[in-house]
Coordinates of C-alpha atoms and ligand atoms in Angstrom, one line a residue:
X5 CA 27.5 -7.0 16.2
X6 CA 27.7 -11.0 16.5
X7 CA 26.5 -11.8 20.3
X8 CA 29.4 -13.9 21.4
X9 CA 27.7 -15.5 24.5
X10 CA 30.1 -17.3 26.3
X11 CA 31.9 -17.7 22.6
X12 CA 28.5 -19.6 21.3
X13 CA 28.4 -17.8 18.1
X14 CA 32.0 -19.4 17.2
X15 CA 30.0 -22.9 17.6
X16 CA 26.9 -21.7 15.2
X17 CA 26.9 -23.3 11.9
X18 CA 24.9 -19.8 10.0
X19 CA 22.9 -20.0 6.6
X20 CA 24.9 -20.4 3.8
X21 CA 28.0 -19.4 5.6
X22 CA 31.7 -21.1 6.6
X23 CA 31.6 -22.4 10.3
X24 CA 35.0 -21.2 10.7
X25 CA 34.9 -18.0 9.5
X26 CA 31.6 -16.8 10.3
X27 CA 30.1 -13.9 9.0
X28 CA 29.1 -11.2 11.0
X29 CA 25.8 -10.8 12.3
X30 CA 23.2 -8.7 14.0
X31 CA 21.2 -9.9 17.6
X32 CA 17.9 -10.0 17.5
X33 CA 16.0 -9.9 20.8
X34 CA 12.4 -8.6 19.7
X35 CA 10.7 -8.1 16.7
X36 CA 6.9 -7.1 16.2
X37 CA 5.1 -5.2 13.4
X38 CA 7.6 -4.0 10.9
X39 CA 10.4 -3.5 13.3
X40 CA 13.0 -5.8 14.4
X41 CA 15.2 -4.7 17.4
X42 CA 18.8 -4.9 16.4
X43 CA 21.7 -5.9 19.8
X44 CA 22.1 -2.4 20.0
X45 CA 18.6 -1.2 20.1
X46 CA 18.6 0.0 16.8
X47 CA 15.1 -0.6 15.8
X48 CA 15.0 -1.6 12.0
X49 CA 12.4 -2.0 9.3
X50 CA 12.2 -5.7 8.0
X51 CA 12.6 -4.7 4.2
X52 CA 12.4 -8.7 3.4
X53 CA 9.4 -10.2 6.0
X54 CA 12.1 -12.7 7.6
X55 CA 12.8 -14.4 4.3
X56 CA 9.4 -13.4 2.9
X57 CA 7.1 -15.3 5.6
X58 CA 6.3 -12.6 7.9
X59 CA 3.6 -11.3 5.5
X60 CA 1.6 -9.4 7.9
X61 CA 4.7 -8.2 10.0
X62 CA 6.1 -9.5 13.1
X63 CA 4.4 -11.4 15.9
X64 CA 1.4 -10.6 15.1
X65 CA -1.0 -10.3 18.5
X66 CA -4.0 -13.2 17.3
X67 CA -1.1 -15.5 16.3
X68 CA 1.1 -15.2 19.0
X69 CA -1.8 -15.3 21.4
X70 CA -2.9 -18.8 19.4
X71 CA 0.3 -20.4 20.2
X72 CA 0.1 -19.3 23.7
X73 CA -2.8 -21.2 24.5
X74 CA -2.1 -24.0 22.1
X75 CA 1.1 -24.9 24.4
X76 CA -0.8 -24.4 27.4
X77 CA -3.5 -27.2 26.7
X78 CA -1.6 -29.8 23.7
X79 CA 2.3 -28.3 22.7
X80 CA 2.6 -31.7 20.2
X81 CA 1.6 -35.0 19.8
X82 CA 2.5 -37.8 17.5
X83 CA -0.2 -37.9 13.9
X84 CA -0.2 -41.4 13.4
X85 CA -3.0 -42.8 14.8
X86 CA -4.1 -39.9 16.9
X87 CA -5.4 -36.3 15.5
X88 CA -6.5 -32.9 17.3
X89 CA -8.5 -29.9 17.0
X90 CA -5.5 -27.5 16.3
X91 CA -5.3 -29.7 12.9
X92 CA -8.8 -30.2 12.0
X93 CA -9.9 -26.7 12.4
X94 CA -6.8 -25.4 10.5
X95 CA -7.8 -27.7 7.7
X96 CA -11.4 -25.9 7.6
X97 CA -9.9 -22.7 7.6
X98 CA -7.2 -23.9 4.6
X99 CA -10.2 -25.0 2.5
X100 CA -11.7 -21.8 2.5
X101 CA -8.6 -20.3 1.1
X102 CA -7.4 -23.0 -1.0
X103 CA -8.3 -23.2 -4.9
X104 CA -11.7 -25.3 -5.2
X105 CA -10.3 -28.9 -6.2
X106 CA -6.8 -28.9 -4.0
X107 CA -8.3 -30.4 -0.8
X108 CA -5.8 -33.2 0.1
X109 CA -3.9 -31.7 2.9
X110 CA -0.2 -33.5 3.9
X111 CA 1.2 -31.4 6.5
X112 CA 4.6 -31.0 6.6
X113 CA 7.6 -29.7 8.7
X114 CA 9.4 -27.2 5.7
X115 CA 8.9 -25.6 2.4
X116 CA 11.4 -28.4 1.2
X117 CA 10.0 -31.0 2.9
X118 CA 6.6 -30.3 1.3
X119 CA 8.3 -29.9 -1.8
X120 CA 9.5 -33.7 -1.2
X121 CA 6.2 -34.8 -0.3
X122 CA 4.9 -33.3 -3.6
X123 CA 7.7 -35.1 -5.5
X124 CA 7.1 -38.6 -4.1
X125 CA 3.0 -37.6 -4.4
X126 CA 3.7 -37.9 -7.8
X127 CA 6.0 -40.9 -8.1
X128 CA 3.4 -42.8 -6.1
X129 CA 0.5 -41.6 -8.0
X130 CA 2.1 -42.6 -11.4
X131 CA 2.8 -46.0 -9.8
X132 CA -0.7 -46.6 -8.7
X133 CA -2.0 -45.4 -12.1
X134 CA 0.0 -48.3 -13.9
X135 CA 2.8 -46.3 -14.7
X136 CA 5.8 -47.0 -12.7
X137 CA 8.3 -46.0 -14.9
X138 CA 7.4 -42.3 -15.2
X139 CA 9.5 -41.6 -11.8
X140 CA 11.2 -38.3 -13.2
X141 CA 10.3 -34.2 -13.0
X142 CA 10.5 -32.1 -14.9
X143 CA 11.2 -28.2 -13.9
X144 CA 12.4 -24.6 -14.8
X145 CA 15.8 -23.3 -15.4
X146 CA 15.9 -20.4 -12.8
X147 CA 13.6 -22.4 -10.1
X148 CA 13.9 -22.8 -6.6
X149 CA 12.1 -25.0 -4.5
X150 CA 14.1 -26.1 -1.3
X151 CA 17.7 -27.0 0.1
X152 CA 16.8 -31.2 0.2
X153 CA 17.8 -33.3 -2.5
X154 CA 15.0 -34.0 -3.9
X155 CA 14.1 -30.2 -3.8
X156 CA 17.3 -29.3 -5.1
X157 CA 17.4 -32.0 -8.0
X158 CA 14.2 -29.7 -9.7
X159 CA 16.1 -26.5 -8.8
X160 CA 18.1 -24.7 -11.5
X161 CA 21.2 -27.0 -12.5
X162 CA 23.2 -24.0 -12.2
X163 CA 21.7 -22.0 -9.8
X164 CA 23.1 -22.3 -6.0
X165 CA 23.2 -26.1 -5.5
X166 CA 25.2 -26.4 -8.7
X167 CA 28.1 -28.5 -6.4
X168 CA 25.5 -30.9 -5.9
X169 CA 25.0 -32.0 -9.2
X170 CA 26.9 -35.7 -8.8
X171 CA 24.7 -36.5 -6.3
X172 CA 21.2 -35.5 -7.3
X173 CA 18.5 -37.7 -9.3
X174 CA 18.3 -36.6 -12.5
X175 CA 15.6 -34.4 -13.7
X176 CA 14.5 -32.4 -16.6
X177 CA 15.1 -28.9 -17.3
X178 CA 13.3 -26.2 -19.8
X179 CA 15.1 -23.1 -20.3
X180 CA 13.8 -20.2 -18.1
X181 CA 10.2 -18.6 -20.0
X182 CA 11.4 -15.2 -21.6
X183 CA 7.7 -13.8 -22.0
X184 CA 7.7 -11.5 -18.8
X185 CA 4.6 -11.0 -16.9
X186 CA 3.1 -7.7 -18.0
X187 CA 4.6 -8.3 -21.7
X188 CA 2.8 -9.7 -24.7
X189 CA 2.7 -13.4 -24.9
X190 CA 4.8 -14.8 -28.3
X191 CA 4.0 -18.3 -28.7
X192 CA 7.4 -19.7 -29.1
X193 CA 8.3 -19.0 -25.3
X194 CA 6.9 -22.5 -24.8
X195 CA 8.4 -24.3 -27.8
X196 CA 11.0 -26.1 -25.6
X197 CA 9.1 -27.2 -22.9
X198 CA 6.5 -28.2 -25.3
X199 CA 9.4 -30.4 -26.7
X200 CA 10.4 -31.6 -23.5
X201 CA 7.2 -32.8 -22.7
X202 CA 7.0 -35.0 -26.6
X203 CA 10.3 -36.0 -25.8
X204 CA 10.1 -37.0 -22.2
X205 CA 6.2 -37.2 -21.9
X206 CA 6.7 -41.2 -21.0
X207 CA 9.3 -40.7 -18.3
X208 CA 7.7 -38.1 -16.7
X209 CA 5.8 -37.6 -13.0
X210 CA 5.2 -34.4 -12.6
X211 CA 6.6 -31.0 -13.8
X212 CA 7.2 -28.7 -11.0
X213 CA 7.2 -24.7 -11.0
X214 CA 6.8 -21.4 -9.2
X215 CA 4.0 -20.2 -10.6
X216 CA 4.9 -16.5 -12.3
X217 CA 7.4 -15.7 -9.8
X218 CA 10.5 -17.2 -9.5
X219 CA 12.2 -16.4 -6.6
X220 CA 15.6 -17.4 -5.1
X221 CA 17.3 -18.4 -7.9
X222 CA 15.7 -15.7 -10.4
X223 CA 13.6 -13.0 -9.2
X224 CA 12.1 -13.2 -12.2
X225 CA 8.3 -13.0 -13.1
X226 CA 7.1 -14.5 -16.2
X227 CA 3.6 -14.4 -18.3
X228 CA 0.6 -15.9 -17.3
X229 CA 0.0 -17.5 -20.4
X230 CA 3.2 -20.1 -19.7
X231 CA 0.8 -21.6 -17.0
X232 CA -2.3 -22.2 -18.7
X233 CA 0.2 -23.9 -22.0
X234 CA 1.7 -25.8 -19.2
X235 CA -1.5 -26.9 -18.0
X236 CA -2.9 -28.1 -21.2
X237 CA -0.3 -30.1 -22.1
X238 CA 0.2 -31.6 -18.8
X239 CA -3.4 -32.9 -19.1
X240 CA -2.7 -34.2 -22.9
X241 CA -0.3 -36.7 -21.4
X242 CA -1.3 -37.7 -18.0
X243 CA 1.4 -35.4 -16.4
X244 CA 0.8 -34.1 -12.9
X245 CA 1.3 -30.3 -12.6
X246 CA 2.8 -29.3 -9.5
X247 CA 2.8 -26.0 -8.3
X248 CA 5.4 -24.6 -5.8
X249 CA 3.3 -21.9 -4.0
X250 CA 5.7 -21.6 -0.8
X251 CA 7.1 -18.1 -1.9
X252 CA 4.4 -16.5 -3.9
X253 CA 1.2 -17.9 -1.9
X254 CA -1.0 -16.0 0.6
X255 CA -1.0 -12.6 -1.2
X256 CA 3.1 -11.9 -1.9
X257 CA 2.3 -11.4 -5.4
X258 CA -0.8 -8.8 -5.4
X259 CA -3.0 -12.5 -5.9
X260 CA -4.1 -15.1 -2.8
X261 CA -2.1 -17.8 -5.2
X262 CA 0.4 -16.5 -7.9
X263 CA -1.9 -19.3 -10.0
X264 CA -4.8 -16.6 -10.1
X265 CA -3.5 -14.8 -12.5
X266 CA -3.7 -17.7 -15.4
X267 CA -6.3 -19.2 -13.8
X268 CA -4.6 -22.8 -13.8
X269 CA -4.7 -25.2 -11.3
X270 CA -2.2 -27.4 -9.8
X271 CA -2.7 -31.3 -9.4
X272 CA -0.5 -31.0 -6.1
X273 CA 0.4 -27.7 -4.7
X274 CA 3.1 -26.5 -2.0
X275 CA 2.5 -24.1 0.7
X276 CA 5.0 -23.0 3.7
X277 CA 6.3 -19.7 4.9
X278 CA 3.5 -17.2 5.0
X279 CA 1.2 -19.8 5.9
X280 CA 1.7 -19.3 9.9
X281 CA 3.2 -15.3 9.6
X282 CA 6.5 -15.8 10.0
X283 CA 6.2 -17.5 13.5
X284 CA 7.1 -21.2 13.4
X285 CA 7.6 -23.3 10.7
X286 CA 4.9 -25.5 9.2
X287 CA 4.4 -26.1 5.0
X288 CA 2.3 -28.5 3.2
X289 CA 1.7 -30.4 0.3
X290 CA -1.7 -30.2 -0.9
X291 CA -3.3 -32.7 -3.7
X292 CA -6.6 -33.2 -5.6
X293 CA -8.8 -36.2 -4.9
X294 CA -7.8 -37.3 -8.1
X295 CA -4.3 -37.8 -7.1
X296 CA -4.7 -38.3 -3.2
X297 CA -7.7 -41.3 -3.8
X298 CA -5.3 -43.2 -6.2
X299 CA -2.5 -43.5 -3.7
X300 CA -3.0 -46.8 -1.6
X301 CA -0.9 -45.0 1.7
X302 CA 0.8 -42.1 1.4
X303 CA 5.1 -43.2 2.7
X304 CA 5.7 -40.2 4.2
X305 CA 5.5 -39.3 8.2
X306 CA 7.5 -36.8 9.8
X307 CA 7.6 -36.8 13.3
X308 CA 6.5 -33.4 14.0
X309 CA 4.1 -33.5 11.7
X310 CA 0.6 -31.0 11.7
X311 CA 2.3 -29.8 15.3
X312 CA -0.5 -28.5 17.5
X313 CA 1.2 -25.1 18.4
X314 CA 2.3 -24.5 14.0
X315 CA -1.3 -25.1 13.5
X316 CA -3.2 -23.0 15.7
X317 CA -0.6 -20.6 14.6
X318 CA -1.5 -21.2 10.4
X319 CA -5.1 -21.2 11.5
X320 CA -4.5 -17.5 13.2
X321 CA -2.4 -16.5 10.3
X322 CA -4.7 -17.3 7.7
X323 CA -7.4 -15.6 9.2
X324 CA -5.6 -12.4 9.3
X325 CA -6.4 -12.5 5.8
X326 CA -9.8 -11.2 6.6
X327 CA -8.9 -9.1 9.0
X328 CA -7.8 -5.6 6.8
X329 CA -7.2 -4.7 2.8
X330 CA -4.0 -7.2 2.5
X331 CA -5.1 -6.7 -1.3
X332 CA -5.4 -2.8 -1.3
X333 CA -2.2 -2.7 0.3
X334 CA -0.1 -4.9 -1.5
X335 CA -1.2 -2.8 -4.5
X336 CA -0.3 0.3 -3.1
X337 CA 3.2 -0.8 -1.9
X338 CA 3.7 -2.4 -5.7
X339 CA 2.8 1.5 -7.2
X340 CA 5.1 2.3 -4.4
X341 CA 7.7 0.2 -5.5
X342 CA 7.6 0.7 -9.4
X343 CA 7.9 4.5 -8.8
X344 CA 10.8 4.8 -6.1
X345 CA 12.5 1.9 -7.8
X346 CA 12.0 2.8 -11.5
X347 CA 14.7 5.6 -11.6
X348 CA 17.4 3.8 -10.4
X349 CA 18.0 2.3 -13.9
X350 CA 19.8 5.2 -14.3
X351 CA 22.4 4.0 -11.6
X352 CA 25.5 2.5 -13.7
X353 CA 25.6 -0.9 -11.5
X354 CA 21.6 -1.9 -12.1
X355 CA 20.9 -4.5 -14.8
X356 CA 17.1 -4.5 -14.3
X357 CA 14.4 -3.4 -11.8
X358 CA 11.7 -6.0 -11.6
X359 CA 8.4 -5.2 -9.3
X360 CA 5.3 -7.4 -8.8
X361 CA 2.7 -7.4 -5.5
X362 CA 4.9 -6.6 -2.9
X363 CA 8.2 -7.5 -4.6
X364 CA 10.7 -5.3 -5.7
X365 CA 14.1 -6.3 -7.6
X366 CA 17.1 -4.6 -8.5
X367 CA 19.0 -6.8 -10.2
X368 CA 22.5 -5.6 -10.2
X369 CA 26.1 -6.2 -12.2
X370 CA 28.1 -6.1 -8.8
X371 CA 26.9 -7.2 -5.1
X372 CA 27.6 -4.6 -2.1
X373 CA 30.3 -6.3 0.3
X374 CA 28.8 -7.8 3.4
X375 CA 30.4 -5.1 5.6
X376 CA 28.8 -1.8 3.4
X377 CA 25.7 -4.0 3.6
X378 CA 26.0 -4.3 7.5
X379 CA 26.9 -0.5 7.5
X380 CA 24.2 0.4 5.2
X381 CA 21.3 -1.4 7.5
X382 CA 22.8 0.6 10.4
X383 CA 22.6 3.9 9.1
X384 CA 19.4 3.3 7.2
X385 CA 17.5 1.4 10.1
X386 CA 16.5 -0.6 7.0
X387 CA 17.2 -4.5 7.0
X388 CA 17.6 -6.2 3.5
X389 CA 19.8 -8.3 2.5
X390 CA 21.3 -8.9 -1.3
X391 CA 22.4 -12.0 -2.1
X392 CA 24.0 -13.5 -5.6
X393 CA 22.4 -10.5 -8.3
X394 CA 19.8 -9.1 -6.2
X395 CA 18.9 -6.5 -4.0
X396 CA 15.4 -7.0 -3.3
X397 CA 12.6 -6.1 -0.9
X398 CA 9.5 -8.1 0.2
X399 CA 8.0 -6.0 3.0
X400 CA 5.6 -6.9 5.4
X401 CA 1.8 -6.2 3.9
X402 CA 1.1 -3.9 6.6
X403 CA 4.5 -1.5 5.4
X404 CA 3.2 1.9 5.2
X405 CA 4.0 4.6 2.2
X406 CA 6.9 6.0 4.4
X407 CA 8.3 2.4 5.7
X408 CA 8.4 1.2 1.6
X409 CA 9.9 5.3 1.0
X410 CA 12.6 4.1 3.3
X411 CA 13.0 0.6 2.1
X412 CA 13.7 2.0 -1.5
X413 CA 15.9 4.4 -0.4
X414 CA 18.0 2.0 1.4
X415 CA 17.8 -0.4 -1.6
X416 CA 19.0 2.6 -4.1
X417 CA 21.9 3.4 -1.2
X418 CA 23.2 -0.5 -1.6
X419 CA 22.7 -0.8 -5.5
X420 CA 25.3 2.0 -5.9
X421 CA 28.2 0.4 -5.5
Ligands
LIG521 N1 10.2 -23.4 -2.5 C1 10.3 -22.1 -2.6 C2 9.6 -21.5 -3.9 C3 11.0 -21.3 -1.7 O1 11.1 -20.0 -1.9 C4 11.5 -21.9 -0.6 C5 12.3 -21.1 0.5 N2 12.9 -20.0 0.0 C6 11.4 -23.3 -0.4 C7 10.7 -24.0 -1.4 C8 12.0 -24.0 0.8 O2 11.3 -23.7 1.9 P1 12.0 -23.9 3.3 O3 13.1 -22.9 3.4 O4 10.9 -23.7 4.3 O5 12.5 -25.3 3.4

């Protein structure tokens, strides 16, 4: 399985993985549409979009073909002092697609690292507003929004980066809303943020959230009406709202922005993965003028920031979303989902089966072994892969009914274990 080049994979430091025992994996050598090719040839389905940013499948032509000629004429240049095409016309094309009122764009090189930018946004805003000493967040129990510290500090205090805890600022944490989406709203779900807010109102920045989804640490989708509460009483006290759009943006959950669906909007808000198809890594964090005028210079500059190549890539990607029914399709595969995935509440190790847009979750008592997994995607030609409670899929937009027929049936194979 693991490509052993010359004994390079023994010297590759993996995701979330020991160096010295790593685990095994499979070679990838091409990948387009849904497919990825396996070392083998084994051509399997991506049940997951490369960790959810290959929306619109794999190497898609317009993109790949943008990057092509970006490297060809301007591969990267510094942003300080100097700007390009690549990043001006992908900032036209952003503002067509961004909510009305979010049209501050900091380009940045990660999800995490816009999540950072987002975080000291708000520090510096408060500042420049005559209130220095609101420098702390507040977030969700359950969130996720990045492997940084500062990222990590608003992620559940529990959740993965729980080791962590000594060394990261302290921030403020509301228990996990238990209204779910699709559920009647009951009031009381936002009685202890409410209270967090009246009790920490005066030391507070910013709260932070993923807006009805929450992914990594949760897989959980919770009611709309949690937003718009958050919203007003982020306004009653001069508390910037941010919104952590890096999973759930461009269409994942059956709305352009997961926001849509309350109809609330951000102060700052953080976009990554989808943004350039799943094929090179560029994220931002995008502000109002409200916040973005106040701040005298933003201290922030990474060196590869707005790359050329990322965004004439981002500016193909985003335009793909004109390009067929992302919408009609994303519906489908979610009817798809919620019927192939319904019935396996009936399997002894599933907790819960969660579906939204073109997200499905089991959520199980037991996690398959990494070799049954490894088996399972070679027999299946299926590639998922469950991690901490979850066996989930978030298929490419373009998955047809028999690719997501396939993708549940793989997911029902590793739930019953
Ligand atoms: N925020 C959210 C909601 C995410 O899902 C992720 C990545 N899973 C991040 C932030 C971090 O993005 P990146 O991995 O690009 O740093």
């Amino acid at each position: 399985m693991t490509n052993n080049l010359n004994g390079a994979a023994a010297h590759i430091w993996k995701p979330y993985a020991s160096a010295k025992n790593p685990p095994s994996t499979f070679n990838v050598s091409r990948s387009s549409g849904m497919t990825v090719v396996l070392d083998d040839g084994v051509e399997a389905l991506d049940g997951i979009s490369s960790w959810w940013c290959a929306s619109h499948g794999h190497a898609p032509k317009t993109v790949v073909d943008a990057i092509r000629q970006q490297a060809l004429k301007l591969p990267h240049v510094m942003f300080a002092g100097l700007s390009h095409e690549p990043a001006e016309a992908l900032t036209q094309t952003l503002l067509k697609v961004l909510p009305p009122g979010l049209d501050k764009i900091f380009y940045a090189d990660s999800g995490s690292v816009a999540v950072e930018c987002a975080l000291k946004m708000a520090i510096q805003y408060q500042r420049a507003v005559g209130r220095p000493e609101r420098n702390r967040i507040a977030a969700l129990k359950g969130g996720y929004h990045g492997d940084t510290i500062g990222a990590m500090s608003v992620s559940d205090p529990d959740g993965m980066h729980a080791m962590f805890q000594g060394l990261l600022p302290r921030q403020y944490f509301a228990p996990q809303p238990q209204c779910r989406f699709g559920q009647p709203w009951d009031e009381n779900d936002f009685d202890a943020m409410n209270a967090l807010l009246d009790e920490r109102g005066s030391e507070l920045a910013a709260v932070i959230v993923e807006p009805i989804f929450q992914g990594a640490n949760a897989m959980y989708f919770y009611h709309p009406e949690y937003l718009r509460r958050l919203r007003e009483e982020c306004n009653k006290r001069g508390i910037l709202l941010i919104f952590d759009e890096i999973a759930t943006g461009f269409g994942r959950t059956g709305e352009l922005w997961a926001q849509n669906y309350a109809g609330a909007k951000p102060d700052i808000m953080c976009i990554g993965k989808a943004l350039t198809a799943g094929t090179i890594t560029l994220a931002a964090a995008v502000a109002s003028s409200t916040v973005a005028d106040a701040i005298l210079a933003f201290m922030h500059g990474p060196t590869f920031m707005a790359n050329p190549l990322a965004c004439a890539a981002a500016k193909a990607a985003v335009e793909l979303l004109d390009c067929y029914d992302w919408r009609g399709n994303v519906k489908r595969i979610e009817s798809e989902l919620k019927a192939g995935l319904e019935p396996f509440r009936a399997i002894p190790n599933v907790r819960d089966v969660r579906v939204l847009g073109a997200v499905g979750v089991l959520e199980v008592k037991q996690l398959p072994c990494p070799d049954f997994v490894m088996k399972t995607v070679r027999e299946t030609g299926v590639w998922l892969r469950p991690y901490g409670k979850f066996v989930y899929t978030m298929p490419p937009f373009i998955a047809s009914t028999d690719d997501v027929r396939r993708i549940v049936a793989a997911m029902g194979v590793l739930a019953d274990v």
